[in-house]
XYZ file of C-alpha atoms in Angstrom:
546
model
C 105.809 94.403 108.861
C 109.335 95.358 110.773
C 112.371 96.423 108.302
C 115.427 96.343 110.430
C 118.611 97.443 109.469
C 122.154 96.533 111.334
C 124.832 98.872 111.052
C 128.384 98.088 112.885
C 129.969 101.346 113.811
C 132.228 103.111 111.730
C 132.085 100.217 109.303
C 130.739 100.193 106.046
C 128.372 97.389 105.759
C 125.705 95.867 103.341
C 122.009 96.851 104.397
C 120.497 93.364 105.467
C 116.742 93.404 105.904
C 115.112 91.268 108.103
C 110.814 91.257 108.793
C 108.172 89.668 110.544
C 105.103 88.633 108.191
C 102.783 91.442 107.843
C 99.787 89.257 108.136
C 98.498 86.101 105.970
C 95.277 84.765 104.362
C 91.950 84.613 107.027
C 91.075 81.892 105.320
C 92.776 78.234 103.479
C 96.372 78.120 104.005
C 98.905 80.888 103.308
C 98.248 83.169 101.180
C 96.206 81.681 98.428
C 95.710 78.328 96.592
C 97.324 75.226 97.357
C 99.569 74.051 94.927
C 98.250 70.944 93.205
C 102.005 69.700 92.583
C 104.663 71.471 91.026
C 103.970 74.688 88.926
C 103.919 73.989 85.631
C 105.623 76.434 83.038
C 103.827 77.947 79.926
C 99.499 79.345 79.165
C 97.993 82.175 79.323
C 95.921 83.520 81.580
C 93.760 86.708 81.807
C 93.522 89.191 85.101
C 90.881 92.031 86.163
C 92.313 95.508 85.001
C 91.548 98.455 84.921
C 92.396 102.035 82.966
C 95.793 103.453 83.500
C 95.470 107.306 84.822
C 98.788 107.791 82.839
C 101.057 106.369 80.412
C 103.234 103.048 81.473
C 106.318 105.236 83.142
C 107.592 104.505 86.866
C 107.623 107.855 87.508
C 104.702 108.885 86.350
C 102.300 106.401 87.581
C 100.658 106.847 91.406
C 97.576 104.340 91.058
C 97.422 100.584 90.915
C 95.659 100.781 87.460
C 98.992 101.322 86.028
C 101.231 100.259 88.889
C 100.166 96.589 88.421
C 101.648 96.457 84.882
C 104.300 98.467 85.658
C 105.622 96.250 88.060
C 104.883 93.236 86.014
C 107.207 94.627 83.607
C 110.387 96.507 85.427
C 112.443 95.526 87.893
C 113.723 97.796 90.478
C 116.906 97.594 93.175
C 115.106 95.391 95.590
C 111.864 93.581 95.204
C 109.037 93.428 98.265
C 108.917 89.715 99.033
C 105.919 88.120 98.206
C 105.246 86.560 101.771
C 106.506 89.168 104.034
C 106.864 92.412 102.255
C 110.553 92.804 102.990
C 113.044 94.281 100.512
C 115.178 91.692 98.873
C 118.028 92.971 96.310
C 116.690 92.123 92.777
C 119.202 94.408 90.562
C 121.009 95.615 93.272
C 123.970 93.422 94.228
C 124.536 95.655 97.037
C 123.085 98.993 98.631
C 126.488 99.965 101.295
C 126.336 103.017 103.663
C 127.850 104.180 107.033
C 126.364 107.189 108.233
C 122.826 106.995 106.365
C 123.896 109.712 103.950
C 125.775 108.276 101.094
C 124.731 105.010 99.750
C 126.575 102.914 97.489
C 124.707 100.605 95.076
C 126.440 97.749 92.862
C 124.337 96.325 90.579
C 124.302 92.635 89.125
C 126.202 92.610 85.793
C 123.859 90.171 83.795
C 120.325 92.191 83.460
C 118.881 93.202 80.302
C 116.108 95.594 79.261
C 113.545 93.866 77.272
C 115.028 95.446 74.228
C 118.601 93.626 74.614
C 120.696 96.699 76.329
C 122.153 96.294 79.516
C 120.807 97.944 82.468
C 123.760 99.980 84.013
C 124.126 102.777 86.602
C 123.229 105.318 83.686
C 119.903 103.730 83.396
C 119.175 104.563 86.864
C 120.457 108.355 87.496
C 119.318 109.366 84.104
C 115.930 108.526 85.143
C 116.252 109.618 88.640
C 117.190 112.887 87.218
C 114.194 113.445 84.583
C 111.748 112.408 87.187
C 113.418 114.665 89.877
C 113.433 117.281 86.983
C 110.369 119.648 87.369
C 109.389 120.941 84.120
C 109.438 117.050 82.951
C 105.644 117.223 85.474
C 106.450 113.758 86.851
C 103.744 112.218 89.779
C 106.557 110.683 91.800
C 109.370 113.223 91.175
C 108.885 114.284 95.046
C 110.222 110.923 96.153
C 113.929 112.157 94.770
C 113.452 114.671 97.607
C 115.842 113.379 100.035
C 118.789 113.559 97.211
C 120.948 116.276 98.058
C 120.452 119.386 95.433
C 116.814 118.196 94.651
C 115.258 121.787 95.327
C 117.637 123.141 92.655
C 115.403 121.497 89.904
C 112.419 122.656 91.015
C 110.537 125.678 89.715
C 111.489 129.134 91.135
C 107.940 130.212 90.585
C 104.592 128.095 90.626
C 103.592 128.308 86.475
C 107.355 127.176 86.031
C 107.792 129.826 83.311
C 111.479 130.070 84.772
C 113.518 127.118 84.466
C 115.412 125.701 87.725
C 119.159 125.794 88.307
C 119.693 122.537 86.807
C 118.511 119.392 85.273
C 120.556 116.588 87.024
C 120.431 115.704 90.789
C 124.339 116.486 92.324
C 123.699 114.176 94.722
C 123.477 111.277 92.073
C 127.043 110.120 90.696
C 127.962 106.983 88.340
C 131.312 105.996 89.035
C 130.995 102.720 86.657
C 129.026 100.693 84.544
C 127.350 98.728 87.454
C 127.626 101.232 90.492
C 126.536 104.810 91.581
C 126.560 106.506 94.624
C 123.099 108.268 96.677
C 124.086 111.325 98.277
C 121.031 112.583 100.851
C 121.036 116.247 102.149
C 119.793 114.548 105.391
C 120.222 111.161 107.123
C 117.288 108.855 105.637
C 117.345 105.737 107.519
C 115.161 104.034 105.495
C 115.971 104.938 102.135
C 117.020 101.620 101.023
C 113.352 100.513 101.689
C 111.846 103.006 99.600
C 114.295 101.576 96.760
C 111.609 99.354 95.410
C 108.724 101.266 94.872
C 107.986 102.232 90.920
C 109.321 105.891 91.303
C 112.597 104.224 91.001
C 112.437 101.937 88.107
C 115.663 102.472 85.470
C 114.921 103.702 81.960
C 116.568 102.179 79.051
C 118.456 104.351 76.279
C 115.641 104.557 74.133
C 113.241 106.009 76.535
C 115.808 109.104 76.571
C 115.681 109.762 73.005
C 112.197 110.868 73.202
C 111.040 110.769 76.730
C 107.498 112.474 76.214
C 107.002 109.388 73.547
C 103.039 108.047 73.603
C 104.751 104.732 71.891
C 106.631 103.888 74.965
C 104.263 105.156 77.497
C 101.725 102.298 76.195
C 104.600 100.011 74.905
C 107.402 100.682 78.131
C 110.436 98.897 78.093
C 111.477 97.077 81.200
C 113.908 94.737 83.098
C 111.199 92.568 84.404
C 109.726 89.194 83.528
C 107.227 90.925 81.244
C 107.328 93.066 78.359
C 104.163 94.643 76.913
C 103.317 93.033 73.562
C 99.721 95.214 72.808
C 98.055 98.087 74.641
C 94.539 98.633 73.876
C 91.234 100.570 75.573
C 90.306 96.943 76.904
C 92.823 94.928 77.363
C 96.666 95.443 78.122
C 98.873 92.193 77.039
C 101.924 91.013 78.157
C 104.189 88.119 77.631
C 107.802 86.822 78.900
C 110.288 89.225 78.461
C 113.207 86.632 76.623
C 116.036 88.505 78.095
C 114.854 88.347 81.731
C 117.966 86.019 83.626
C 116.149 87.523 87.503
C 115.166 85.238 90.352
C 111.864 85.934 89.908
C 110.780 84.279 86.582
C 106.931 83.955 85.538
C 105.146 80.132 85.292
C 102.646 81.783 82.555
C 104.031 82.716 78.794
C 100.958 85.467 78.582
C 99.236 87.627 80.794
C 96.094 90.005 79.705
C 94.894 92.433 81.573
C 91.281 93.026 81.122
C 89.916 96.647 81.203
C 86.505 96.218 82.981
C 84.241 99.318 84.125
C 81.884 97.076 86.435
C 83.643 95.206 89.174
C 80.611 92.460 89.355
C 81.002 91.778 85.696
C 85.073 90.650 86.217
C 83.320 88.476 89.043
C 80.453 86.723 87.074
C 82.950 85.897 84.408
C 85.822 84.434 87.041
C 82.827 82.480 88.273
C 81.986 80.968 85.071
C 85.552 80.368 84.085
C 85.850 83.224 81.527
C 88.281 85.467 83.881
C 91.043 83.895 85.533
C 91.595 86.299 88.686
C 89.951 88.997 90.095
C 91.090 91.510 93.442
C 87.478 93.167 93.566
C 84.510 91.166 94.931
C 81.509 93.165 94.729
C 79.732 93.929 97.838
C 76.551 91.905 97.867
C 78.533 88.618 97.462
C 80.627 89.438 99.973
C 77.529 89.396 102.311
C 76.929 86.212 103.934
C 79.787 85.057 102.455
C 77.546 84.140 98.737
C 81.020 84.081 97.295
C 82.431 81.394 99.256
C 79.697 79.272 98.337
C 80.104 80.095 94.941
C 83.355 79.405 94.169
C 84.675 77.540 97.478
C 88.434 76.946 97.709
C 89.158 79.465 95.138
C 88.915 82.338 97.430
C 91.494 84.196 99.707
C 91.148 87.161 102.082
C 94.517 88.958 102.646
C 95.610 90.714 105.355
C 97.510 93.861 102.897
C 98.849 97.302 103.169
C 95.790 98.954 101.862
C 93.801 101.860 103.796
C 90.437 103.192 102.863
C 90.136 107.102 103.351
C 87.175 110.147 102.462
C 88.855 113.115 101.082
C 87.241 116.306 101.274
C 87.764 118.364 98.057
C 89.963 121.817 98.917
C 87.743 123.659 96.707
C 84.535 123.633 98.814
C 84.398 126.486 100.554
C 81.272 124.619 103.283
C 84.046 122.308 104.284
C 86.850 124.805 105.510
C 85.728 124.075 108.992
C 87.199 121.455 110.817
C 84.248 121.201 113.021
C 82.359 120.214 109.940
C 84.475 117.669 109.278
C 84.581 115.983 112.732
C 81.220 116.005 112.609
C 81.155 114.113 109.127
C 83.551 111.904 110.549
C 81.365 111.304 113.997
C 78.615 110.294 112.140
C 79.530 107.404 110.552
C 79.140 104.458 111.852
C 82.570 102.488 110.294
C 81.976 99.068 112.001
C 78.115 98.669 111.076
C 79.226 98.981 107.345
C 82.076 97.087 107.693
C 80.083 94.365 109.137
C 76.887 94.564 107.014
C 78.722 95.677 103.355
C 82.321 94.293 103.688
C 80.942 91.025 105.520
C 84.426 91.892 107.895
C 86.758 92.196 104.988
C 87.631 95.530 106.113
C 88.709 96.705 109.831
C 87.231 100.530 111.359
C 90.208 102.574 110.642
C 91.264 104.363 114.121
C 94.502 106.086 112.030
C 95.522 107.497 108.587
C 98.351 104.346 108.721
C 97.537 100.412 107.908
C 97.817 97.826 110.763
C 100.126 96.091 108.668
C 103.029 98.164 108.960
C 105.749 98.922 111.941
C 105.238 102.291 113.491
C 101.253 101.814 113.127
C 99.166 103.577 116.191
C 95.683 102.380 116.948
C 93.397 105.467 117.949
C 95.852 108.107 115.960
C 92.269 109.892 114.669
C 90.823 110.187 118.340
C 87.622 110.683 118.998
C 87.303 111.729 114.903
C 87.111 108.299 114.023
C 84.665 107.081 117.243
C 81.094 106.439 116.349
C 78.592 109.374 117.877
C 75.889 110.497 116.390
C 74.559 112.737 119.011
C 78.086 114.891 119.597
C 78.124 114.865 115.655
C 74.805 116.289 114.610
C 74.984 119.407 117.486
C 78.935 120.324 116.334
C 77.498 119.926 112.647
C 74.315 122.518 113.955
C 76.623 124.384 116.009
C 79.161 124.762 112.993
C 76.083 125.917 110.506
C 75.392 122.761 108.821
C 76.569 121.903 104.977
C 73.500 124.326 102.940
C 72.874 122.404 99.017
C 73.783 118.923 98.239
C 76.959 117.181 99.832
C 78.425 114.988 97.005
C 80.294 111.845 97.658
C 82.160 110.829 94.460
C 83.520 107.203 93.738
C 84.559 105.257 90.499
C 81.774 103.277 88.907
C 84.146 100.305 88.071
C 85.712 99.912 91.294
C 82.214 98.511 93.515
C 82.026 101.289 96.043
C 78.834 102.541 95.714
C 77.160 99.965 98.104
C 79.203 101.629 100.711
C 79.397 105.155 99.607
C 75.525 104.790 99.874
C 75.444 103.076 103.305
C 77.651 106.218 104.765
C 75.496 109.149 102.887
C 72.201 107.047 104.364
C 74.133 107.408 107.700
C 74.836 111.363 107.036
C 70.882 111.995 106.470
C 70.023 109.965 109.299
C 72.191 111.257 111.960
C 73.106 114.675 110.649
C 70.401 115.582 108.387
C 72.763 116.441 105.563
C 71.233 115.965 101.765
C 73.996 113.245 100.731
C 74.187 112.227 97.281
C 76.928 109.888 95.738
C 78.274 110.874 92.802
C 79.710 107.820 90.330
C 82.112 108.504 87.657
C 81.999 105.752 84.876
C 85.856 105.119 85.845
C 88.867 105.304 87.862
C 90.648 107.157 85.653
C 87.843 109.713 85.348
C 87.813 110.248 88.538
C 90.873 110.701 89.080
C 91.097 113.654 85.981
C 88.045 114.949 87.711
C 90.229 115.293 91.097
C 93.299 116.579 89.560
C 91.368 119.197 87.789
C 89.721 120.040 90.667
C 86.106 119.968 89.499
C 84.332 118.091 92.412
C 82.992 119.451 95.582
C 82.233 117.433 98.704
C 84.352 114.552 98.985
C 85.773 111.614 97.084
C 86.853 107.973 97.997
C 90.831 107.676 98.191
C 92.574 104.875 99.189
C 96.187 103.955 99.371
C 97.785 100.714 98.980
C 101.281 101.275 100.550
C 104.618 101.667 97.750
C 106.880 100.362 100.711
C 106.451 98.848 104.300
C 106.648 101.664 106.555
C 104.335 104.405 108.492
C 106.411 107.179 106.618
C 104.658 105.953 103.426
C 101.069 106.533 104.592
C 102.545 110.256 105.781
C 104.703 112.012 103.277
C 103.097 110.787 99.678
C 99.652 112.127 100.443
C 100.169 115.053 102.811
C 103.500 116.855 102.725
C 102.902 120.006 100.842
C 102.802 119.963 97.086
C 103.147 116.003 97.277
C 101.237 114.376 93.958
C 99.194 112.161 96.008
C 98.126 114.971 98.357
C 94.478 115.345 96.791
C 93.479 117.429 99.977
C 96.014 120.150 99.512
C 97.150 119.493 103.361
C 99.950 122.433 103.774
C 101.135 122.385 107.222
C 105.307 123.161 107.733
C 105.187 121.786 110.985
C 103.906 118.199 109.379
C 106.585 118.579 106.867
C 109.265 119.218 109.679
C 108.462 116.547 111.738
C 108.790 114.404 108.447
C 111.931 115.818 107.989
C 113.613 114.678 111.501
C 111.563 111.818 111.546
C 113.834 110.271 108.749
C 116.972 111.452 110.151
C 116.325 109.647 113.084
C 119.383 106.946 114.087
C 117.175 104.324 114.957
C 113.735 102.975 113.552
C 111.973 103.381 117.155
C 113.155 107.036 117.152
C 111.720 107.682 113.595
C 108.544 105.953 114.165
C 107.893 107.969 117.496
C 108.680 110.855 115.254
C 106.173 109.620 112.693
C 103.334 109.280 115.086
C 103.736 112.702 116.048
C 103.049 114.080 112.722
C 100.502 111.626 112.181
C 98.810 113.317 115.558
C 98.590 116.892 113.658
C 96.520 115.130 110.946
C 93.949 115.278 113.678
C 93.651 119.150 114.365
C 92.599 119.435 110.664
C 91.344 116.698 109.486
C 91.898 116.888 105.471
C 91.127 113.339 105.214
C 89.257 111.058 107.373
C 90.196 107.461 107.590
C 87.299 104.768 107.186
C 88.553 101.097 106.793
C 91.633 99.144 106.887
C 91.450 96.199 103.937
C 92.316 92.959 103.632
C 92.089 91.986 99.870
C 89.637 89.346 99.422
C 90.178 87.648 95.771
C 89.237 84.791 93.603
C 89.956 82.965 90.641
C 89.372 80.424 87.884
C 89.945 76.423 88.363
C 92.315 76.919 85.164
C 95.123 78.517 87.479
C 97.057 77.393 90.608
C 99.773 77.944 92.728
C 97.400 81.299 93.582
C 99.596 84.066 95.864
C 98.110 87.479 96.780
C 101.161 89.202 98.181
C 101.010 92.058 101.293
C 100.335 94.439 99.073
C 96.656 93.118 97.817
C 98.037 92.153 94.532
C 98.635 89.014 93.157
C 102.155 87.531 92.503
C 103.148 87.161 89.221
C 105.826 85.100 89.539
C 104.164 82.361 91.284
C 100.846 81.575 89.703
C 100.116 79.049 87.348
C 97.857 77.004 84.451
C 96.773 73.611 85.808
């Protein structure tokens, strides 16, 4: 999609966001079910889930697991429209600035928590400043980065044994109930677009008193049109939040999310009408379209911010050598799998960055991401070869194995490499087993994009020291280019700026990309009014019971 933003000169003016849609369904009309009439209000209804890496807190959480609740329950300063993926105000009244440097935000005076307290400009900087706050070890307390006087509450050394400068961002200042100013240390043009990613979410008083709690990290309280009622190993529940008064109010009374470690059993039970909605079709229905047949007009493919990557793990010592890694990345044939496992769900990835988004660049990997064998298997010879087993790790419950076989087939074939995948009984697992760095080889990774824009497929996962950086990428001259990318006065500058540090991804190659997604779903013939949104996930705030 395009963001724009208009600014008059030497006026202060309100950030209007306009977009072009980032892509619709392949297939029926839109973006998922026809209505069958009006929506109706009121049911329950039950979704695919899966296990939460973390507890339930904005600032914490970096995977979908998680995310999808979290943003069932909170509501943030702008919302992603469900159609488009452009940033509408949702508790922001306003977001003002004149130079890109100091943003004002006025928020609307009528939204409530879930537990009956106003949400005011406290609510936000308090928790902008404990996630920004590095001893607090939050995931996404890197996005505060642009917030002038962020590096004086980080660590002065690595085991954070000393304590930083301070505990509260200078650049953040409430100057009443319903409005606070953003200070930036440089010019961020798109700030205001970043505004409604999770990271951002306000906390409520309570969450201060005792912000370590386990109680609120499975029980978190929100502004959204949800509130979490019951938090369990299989199922997470939620139901209206009574104080909600948004513009985005839920159809459905109840929501559960069901915890399931095998992506083909959430299908087989949407099929027989036990599941009501599922964002995972396993691969073997997807061939020849079996799942069509199945369940006909209660299927969508959307075209969604969502990249599929291979990280290599920074531990193994075989894979320092970027020739190794080209060659890995040669030898895989990306558009015979796509073809014969995704059934053309899934586009050859040609750049670390999804189609979907302005400032994309087809053929940003280079001849990396081209299909050939023969130039693969003598730079793999030539570089020594990988000597034991190369291990491809995925989660069991997220139906990647299919493919994660089909590409270690294609590594014995074509490089001679002993290729073994390596399933973990769950995302979360996986993800623990990452973190801790206990895996060799490489792992699946994926990232379905916080915001529409290129610099969201760039700084998250490879700017130094970034949470979602599982490949340990450390180059300053990525990090720089970052740096004046968002600075930049106009969006074509920053993007041309973007593309360029996208480019350097190539010399090393600390992740190679595989396939772009579009999210094909399906669901139950209780439910209607069906929207997946550009993101892959599926709108809360339109679906329905029949």
């Amino acid at each position: 999609m395009r963001a724009r933003r208009s600014l008059a000169a030497a006026a202060l003016v309100t950030i209007a966001f306009t977009a072009t849609a980032c892509g619709g369904s392949t297939d029926n009309a839109g973006n998922g079910a026809g209505a069958d009439g009006p929506a109706k209000d009121g049911g329950a209804i039950t979704i695919r889930g899966c296990t939460p890496e973390n507890p339930l807190i904005g600032s914490n959480t970096t995977e979908v697991c998680g995310g999808n609740v979290i943003d069932a329950v909170t509501s943030k300063l702008v919302r992603y429209n469900s159609d488009t993926a452009a940033p509408e105000n949702d508790l922001a009244e306003s977001i003002e600035t004149t130079d890109n440097k100091v943003f004002t935000v006025k928020l609307k005076k009528d939204r409530k928590f879930s537990d009956g307290t106003p949400v005011q400009a406290k609510n936000f900087v308090d928790a902008w400043n404990f996630a920004a706050y590095a001893p607090n070890g939050q995931q996404n307390g890197y996005f505060f980065e642009p917030v002038a006087g962020f590096a004086d509450l980080q660590c002065p050394d690595e085991e954070c044994k000393t304590k930083p400068k301070t505990n509260k961002l200078p650049g953040l200042k409430v100057v009443d109930d319903s409005t606070f100013t953003i200070t930036t240390s440089e010019a961020v043009s798109n700030l205001p677009v970043r505004l409604g990613y999770s990271a951002f979410v306000p906390q409520p008083d309570a969450f201060f008193t005792d912000p370590k709690s386990t109680e609120f990290g499975k029980m978190p309280v929100g502004a959204g049109p949800f509130k979490v009622t019951s938090n369990t190993a299989t199922e997470i529940v939620l139901e209206k939040n009574p104080e909600y008064t948004g513009d985005f109010k839920a159809h459905v009374d109840k929501v559960t999310y069901r915890i399931y470690n095998d992506a083909a059993a959430a299908y087989t039970e949407v099929v027989a009408d036990q599941l009501d909605f599922t964002d995972i079709i396993p691969s073997d229905q997807l061939a020849g379209d079996q799942w069509k047949a199945q369940l006909g007009d209660r299927t969508v493919v959307r075209d969604s911010g969502v990249h599929q990557t291979l990280t290599f793990t920074p531990n193994d010592e075989q894979l320092k050598k970027p020739e190794i890694r080209k060659a890995i990345s040669q030898a895989i044939d990306r558009k015979t799998i796509t073809e014969k496992v995704f059934n053309g769900t899934r586009t050859p990835a040609t750049s670390w960055v999804s189609p979907v988004v302005d400032g994309y660049k087809e053929g940003a990997c280079g001849d990396a991401c081209t299909f050939d064998k023969d130039a693969a298997k003598k730079a793999y010879d030539a570089a020594g070869g990988y000597k034991g087993v190369f291990q491809i790790s995925v989660n069991g419950d997220g139906g990647h194995k299919l493919w994660a076989d089909a590409v270690c087939n294609q590594l014995k074939s074509n490089l001679g490499m002993n290729c073994q995948v390596n399933t973990t009984p769950d995302f979360k697992t996986l993800r623990t087993q990452i973190k801790a760095g206990e895996l060799k080889g490489a792992h699946r990774s994926g990232w379905q994009m916080d915001y529409p824009s290129i610099e969201n497929f760039l700084t998250p996962l490879y700017t130094k020291n970034a949470a979602s950086n599982d490949a340990k990428y450390d180059n300053p001259a990525f990090d720089k280019k970052l740096v004046d990318a968002a600075a930049a006065k106009t969006p074509g500058e920053a993007n041309t700026l973007y593309q360029e540090a996208e480019a350097m991804l190539s010399d090393g190659l600390p992740v190679i990309p595989l396939w772009s997604a579009a999210t094909p779903c399906a669901w139950s013939t209780k439910v209607t009014n069906v929207k997946v949104t550009p993101f892959g996930t599926l709108d809360m705030s339109s679906i329905s019971v029949k």
